[in-house]
Amino acid sequence: MSNARKPAGLEPPPASLRASGLLGSALGPFLGLGLVVLFFAVAVQLQTGAATFLTQRNFSTISVQTATVAVAALGMTIVIISG
């Protein structure tokens, strides 16, 4: 066995950095989505003076409009995975 040192760039990161990187990569998209929703809620409130963005009707409309795209994306994913 040799006593040669590995280059500094090839050493694995400490466990604390690996855990925070995993947490950040898993929650990052959801945090980004939350920031976008918050931005538009504040923008609509400032522009119209009424809180019309964060309503049940708006969430229902967005859900209905994205359902078609979600089903198509899921189908395409299954086709790609199955080959």
Short mmCIF file of N, CA and C in Angstrom, two decimals:
data_model
loop_
_atom_site.label_atom_id
_atom_site.label_comp_id
_atom_site.label_asym_id
_atom_site.label_seq_id
_atom_site.Cartn_x
_atom_site.Cartn_y
_atom_site.Cartn_z
N MET A 1 0.85 -1.16 0.00
CA MET A 1 0.00 0.00 0.00
C MET A 1 0.90 1.23 0.00
N SER A 2 0.57 2.20 -0.81
CA SER A 2 1.42 3.39 -0.91
C SER A 2 0.90 4.48 0.02
N ASN A 3 1.79 5.38 0.36
CA ASN A 3 1.45 6.49 1.24
C ASN A 3 1.17 7.77 0.45
N ALA A 4 0.87 7.64 -0.82
CA ALA A 4 0.63 8.82 -1.66
C ALA A 4 -0.68 9.48 -1.24
N ARG A 5 -0.65 10.81 -1.17
CA ARG A 5 -1.86 11.55 -0.81
C ARG A 5 -2.74 11.73 -2.04
N LYS A 6 -4.04 11.74 -1.80
CA LYS A 6 -4.99 12.02 -2.88
C LYS A 6 -5.02 13.52 -3.11
N PRO A 7 -5.26 13.94 -4.33
CA PRO A 7 -5.42 15.38 -4.57
C PRO A 7 -6.61 15.91 -3.77
N ALA A 8 -6.54 17.17 -3.38
CA ALA A 8 -7.55 17.75 -2.50
C ALA A 8 -8.95 17.72 -3.12
N GLY A 9 -9.06 17.79 -4.42
CA GLY A 9 -10.37 17.81 -5.07
C GLY A 9 -11.07 16.47 -5.08
N LEU A 10 -10.39 15.37 -4.77
CA LEU A 10 -10.99 14.05 -4.84
C LEU A 10 -11.44 13.52 -3.49
N GLU A 11 -11.27 14.27 -2.42
CA GLU A 11 -11.70 13.82 -1.11
C GLU A 11 -13.20 14.04 -0.98
N PRO A 12 -13.90 13.07 -0.35
CA PRO A 12 -15.35 13.25 -0.19
C PRO A 12 -15.63 14.38 0.79
N PRO A 13 -16.75 15.09 0.60
CA PRO A 13 -17.09 16.18 1.51
C PRO A 13 -17.46 15.62 2.88
N PRO A 14 -17.36 16.43 3.92
CA PRO A 14 -17.77 15.98 5.25
C PRO A 14 -19.24 15.59 5.28
N ALA A 15 -19.62 14.78 6.26
CA ALA A 15 -20.99 14.29 6.35
C ALA A 15 -21.99 15.42 6.50
N SER A 16 -21.63 16.49 7.20
CA SER A 16 -22.56 17.60 7.40
C SER A 16 -22.87 18.29 6.07
N LEU A 17 -21.88 18.43 5.21
CA LEU A 17 -22.12 19.05 3.90
C LEU A 17 -22.93 18.14 3.00
N ARG A 18 -22.71 16.84 3.08
CA ARG A 18 -23.50 15.92 2.26
C ARG A 18 -24.96 15.96 2.66
N ALA A 19 -25.24 16.00 3.96
CA ALA A 19 -26.62 16.03 4.44
C ALA A 19 -27.31 17.33 4.04
N SER A 20 -26.63 18.46 4.20
CA SER A 20 -27.27 19.72 3.84
C SER A 20 -27.44 19.84 2.33
N GLY A 21 -26.53 19.29 1.56
CA GLY A 21 -26.68 19.30 0.10
C GLY A 21 -27.86 18.46 -0.35
N LEU A 22 -28.06 17.31 0.30
CA LEU A 22 -29.20 16.46 -0.02
C LEU A 22 -30.50 17.14 0.36
N LEU A 23 -30.51 17.75 1.53
CA LEU A 23 -31.72 18.46 1.97
C LEU A 23 -32.02 19.63 1.06
N GLY A 24 -30.99 20.38 0.68
CA GLY A 24 -31.19 21.51 -0.21
C GLY A 24 -31.65 21.09 -1.60
N SER A 25 -31.13 19.99 -2.10
CA SER A 25 -31.53 19.55 -3.43
C SER A 25 -32.93 18.96 -3.43
N ALA A 26 -33.36 18.41 -2.31
CA ALA A 26 -34.71 17.84 -2.24
C ALA A 26 -35.76 18.92 -2.00
N LEU A 27 -35.43 19.90 -1.19
CA LEU A 27 -36.41 20.94 -0.85
C LEU A 27 -36.29 22.19 -1.70
N GLY A 28 -35.21 22.33 -2.44
CA GLY A 28 -34.97 23.53 -3.24
C GLY A 28 -36.10 23.89 -4.19
N PRO A 29 -36.58 22.95 -4.99
CA PRO A 29 -37.69 23.29 -5.91
C PRO A 29 -38.95 23.74 -5.19
N PHE A 30 -39.24 23.13 -4.04
CA PHE A 30 -40.44 23.51 -3.30
C PHE A 30 -40.29 24.90 -2.67
N LEU A 31 -39.09 25.20 -2.20
CA LEU A 31 -38.84 26.54 -1.67
C LEU A 31 -38.93 27.59 -2.78
N GLY A 32 -38.42 27.26 -3.96
CA GLY A 32 -38.53 28.17 -5.10
C GLY A 32 -39.98 28.40 -5.49
N LEU A 33 -40.76 27.33 -5.52
CA LEU A 33 -42.18 27.46 -5.84
C LEU A 33 -42.89 28.33 -4.81
N GLY A 34 -42.55 28.14 -3.54
CA GLY A 34 -43.15 28.95 -2.48
C GLY A 34 -42.82 30.42 -2.63
N LEU A 35 -41.57 30.71 -3.01
CA LEU A 35 -41.17 32.10 -3.22
C LEU A 35 -41.91 32.73 -4.40
N VAL A 36 -42.11 31.97 -5.47
CA VAL A 36 -42.84 32.50 -6.63
C VAL A 36 -44.30 32.78 -6.27
N VAL A 37 -44.93 31.85 -5.55
CA VAL A 37 -46.32 32.06 -5.13
C VAL A 37 -46.42 33.28 -4.21
N LEU A 38 -45.50 33.39 -3.28
CA LEU A 38 -45.49 34.54 -2.38
C LEU A 38 -45.30 35.85 -3.14
N PHE A 39 -44.39 35.85 -4.12
CA PHE A 39 -44.16 37.05 -4.92
C PHE A 39 -45.44 37.49 -5.63
N PHE A 40 -46.11 36.55 -6.29
CA PHE A 40 -47.31 36.92 -7.03
C PHE A 40 -48.47 37.29 -6.11
N ALA A 41 -48.55 36.66 -4.94
CA ALA A 41 -49.60 37.04 -3.99
C ALA A 41 -49.41 38.47 -3.54
N VAL A 42 -48.18 38.85 -3.24
CA VAL A 42 -47.89 40.22 -2.81
C VAL A 42 -48.10 41.19 -3.97
N ALA A 43 -47.67 40.81 -5.18
CA ALA A 43 -47.82 41.69 -6.34
C ALA A 43 -49.28 41.97 -6.65
N VAL A 44 -50.12 40.94 -6.59
CA VAL A 44 -51.55 41.14 -6.86
C VAL A 44 -52.18 41.98 -5.76
N GLN A 45 -51.78 41.73 -4.52
CA GLN A 45 -52.32 42.52 -3.40
C GLN A 45 -51.97 43.99 -3.56
N LEU A 46 -50.75 44.29 -3.94
CA LEU A 46 -50.33 45.68 -4.11
C LEU A 46 -50.98 46.34 -5.32
N GLN A 47 -51.19 45.56 -6.37
CA GLN A 47 -51.73 46.13 -7.60
C GLN A 47 -53.23 46.36 -7.52
N THR A 48 -53.97 45.41 -6.98
CA THR A 48 -55.43 45.52 -6.99
C THR A 48 -56.01 45.93 -5.65
N GLY A 49 -55.26 45.74 -4.59
CA GLY A 49 -55.78 46.06 -3.27
C GLY A 49 -56.63 44.95 -2.68
N ALA A 50 -56.81 43.87 -3.41
CA ALA A 50 -57.61 42.74 -2.92
C ALA A 50 -56.79 41.46 -3.02
N ALA A 51 -56.98 40.58 -2.07
CA ALA A 51 -56.25 39.31 -2.06
C ALA A 51 -56.99 38.29 -2.92
N THR A 52 -56.83 38.40 -4.23
CA THR A 52 -57.54 37.51 -5.14
C THR A 52 -56.68 36.37 -5.65
N PHE A 53 -55.38 36.38 -5.34
CA PHE A 53 -54.50 35.33 -5.87
C PHE A 53 -54.59 34.07 -5.04
N LEU A 54 -54.56 34.19 -3.73
CA LEU A 54 -54.58 33.02 -2.85
C LEU A 54 -56.01 32.67 -2.46
N THR A 55 -56.82 32.32 -3.45
CA THR A 55 -58.21 31.93 -3.18
C THR A 55 -58.42 30.49 -3.60
N GLN A 56 -59.45 29.88 -3.06
CA GLN A 56 -59.78 28.50 -3.40
C GLN A 56 -60.11 28.36 -4.89
N ARG A 57 -60.81 29.33 -5.43
CA ARG A 57 -61.18 29.28 -6.84
C ARG A 57 -59.95 29.33 -7.74
N ASN A 58 -58.96 30.16 -7.40
CA ASN A 58 -57.75 30.27 -8.20
C ASN A 58 -56.96 28.96 -8.15
N PHE A 59 -56.82 28.37 -6.95
CA PHE A 59 -56.11 27.10 -6.84
C PHE A 59 -56.82 26.00 -7.62
N SER A 60 -58.15 26.01 -7.60
CA SER A 60 -58.92 25.02 -8.35
C SER A 60 -58.69 25.18 -9.85
N THR A 61 -58.70 26.41 -10.33
CA THR A 61 -58.46 26.67 -11.75
C THR A 61 -57.07 26.23 -12.17
N ILE A 62 -56.06 26.54 -11.37
CA ILE A 62 -54.70 26.14 -11.69
C ILE A 62 -54.57 24.62 -11.70
N SER A 63 -55.21 23.95 -10.75
CA SER A 63 -55.15 22.49 -10.69
C SER A 63 -55.78 21.85 -11.92
N VAL A 64 -56.93 22.36 -12.33
CA VAL A 64 -57.61 21.82 -13.51
C VAL A 64 -56.76 22.03 -14.77
N GLN A 65 -56.14 23.20 -14.89
CA GLN A 65 -55.36 23.50 -16.08
C GLN A 65 -54.06 22.70 -16.15
N THR A 66 -53.50 22.34 -15.00
CA THR A 66 -52.24 21.59 -15.02
C THR A 66 -52.45 20.09 -15.04
N ALA A 67 -53.66 19.61 -14.80
CA ALA A 67 -53.92 18.16 -14.77
C ALA A 67 -53.60 17.52 -16.12
N THR A 68 -53.97 18.14 -17.22
CA THR A 68 -53.72 17.58 -18.54
C THR A 68 -52.23 17.45 -18.81
N VAL A 69 -51.48 18.47 -18.49
CA VAL A 69 -50.03 18.44 -18.70
C VAL A 69 -49.39 17.39 -17.81
N ALA A 70 -49.86 17.27 -16.57
CA ALA A 70 -49.30 16.30 -15.63
C ALA A 70 -49.54 14.87 -16.12
N VAL A 71 -50.72 14.57 -16.61
CA VAL A 71 -51.02 13.23 -17.12
C VAL A 71 -50.17 12.92 -18.35
N ALA A 72 -50.01 13.89 -19.25
CA ALA A 72 -49.18 13.67 -20.43
C ALA A 72 -47.72 13.47 -20.04
N ALA A 73 -47.22 14.24 -19.10
CA ALA A 73 -45.84 14.09 -18.65
C ALA A 73 -45.61 12.74 -17.99
N LEU A 74 -46.56 12.28 -17.20
CA LEU A 74 -46.44 10.98 -16.56
C LEU A 74 -46.43 9.86 -17.61
N GLY A 75 -47.31 9.96 -18.60
CA GLY A 75 -47.33 8.97 -19.67
C GLY A 75 -46.04 8.94 -20.46
N MET A 76 -45.50 10.10 -20.78
CA MET A 76 -44.24 10.15 -21.51
C MET A 76 -43.09 9.59 -20.68
N THR A 77 -43.10 9.85 -19.38
CA THR A 77 -42.08 9.31 -18.50
C THR A 77 -42.13 7.79 -18.47
N ILE A 78 -43.32 7.23 -18.39
CA ILE A 78 -43.47 5.76 -18.38
C ILE A 78 -42.99 5.18 -19.69
N VAL A 79 -43.31 5.81 -20.81
CA VAL A 79 -42.84 5.32 -22.11
C VAL A 79 -41.32 5.37 -22.21
N ILE A 80 -40.73 6.45 -21.72
CA ILE A 80 -39.26 6.57 -21.78
C ILE A 80 -38.60 5.52 -20.89
N ILE A 81 -39.13 5.32 -19.70
CA ILE A 81 -38.54 4.33 -18.79
C ILE A 81 -38.68 2.92 -19.33
N SER A 82 -39.83 2.59 -19.89
CA SER A 82 -40.07 1.22 -20.36
C SER A 82 -39.32 0.92 -21.65
N GLY A 83 -38.90 1.94 -22.35
CA GLY A 83 -38.09 1.74 -23.53
C GLY A 83 -38.93 1.58 -24.70
#
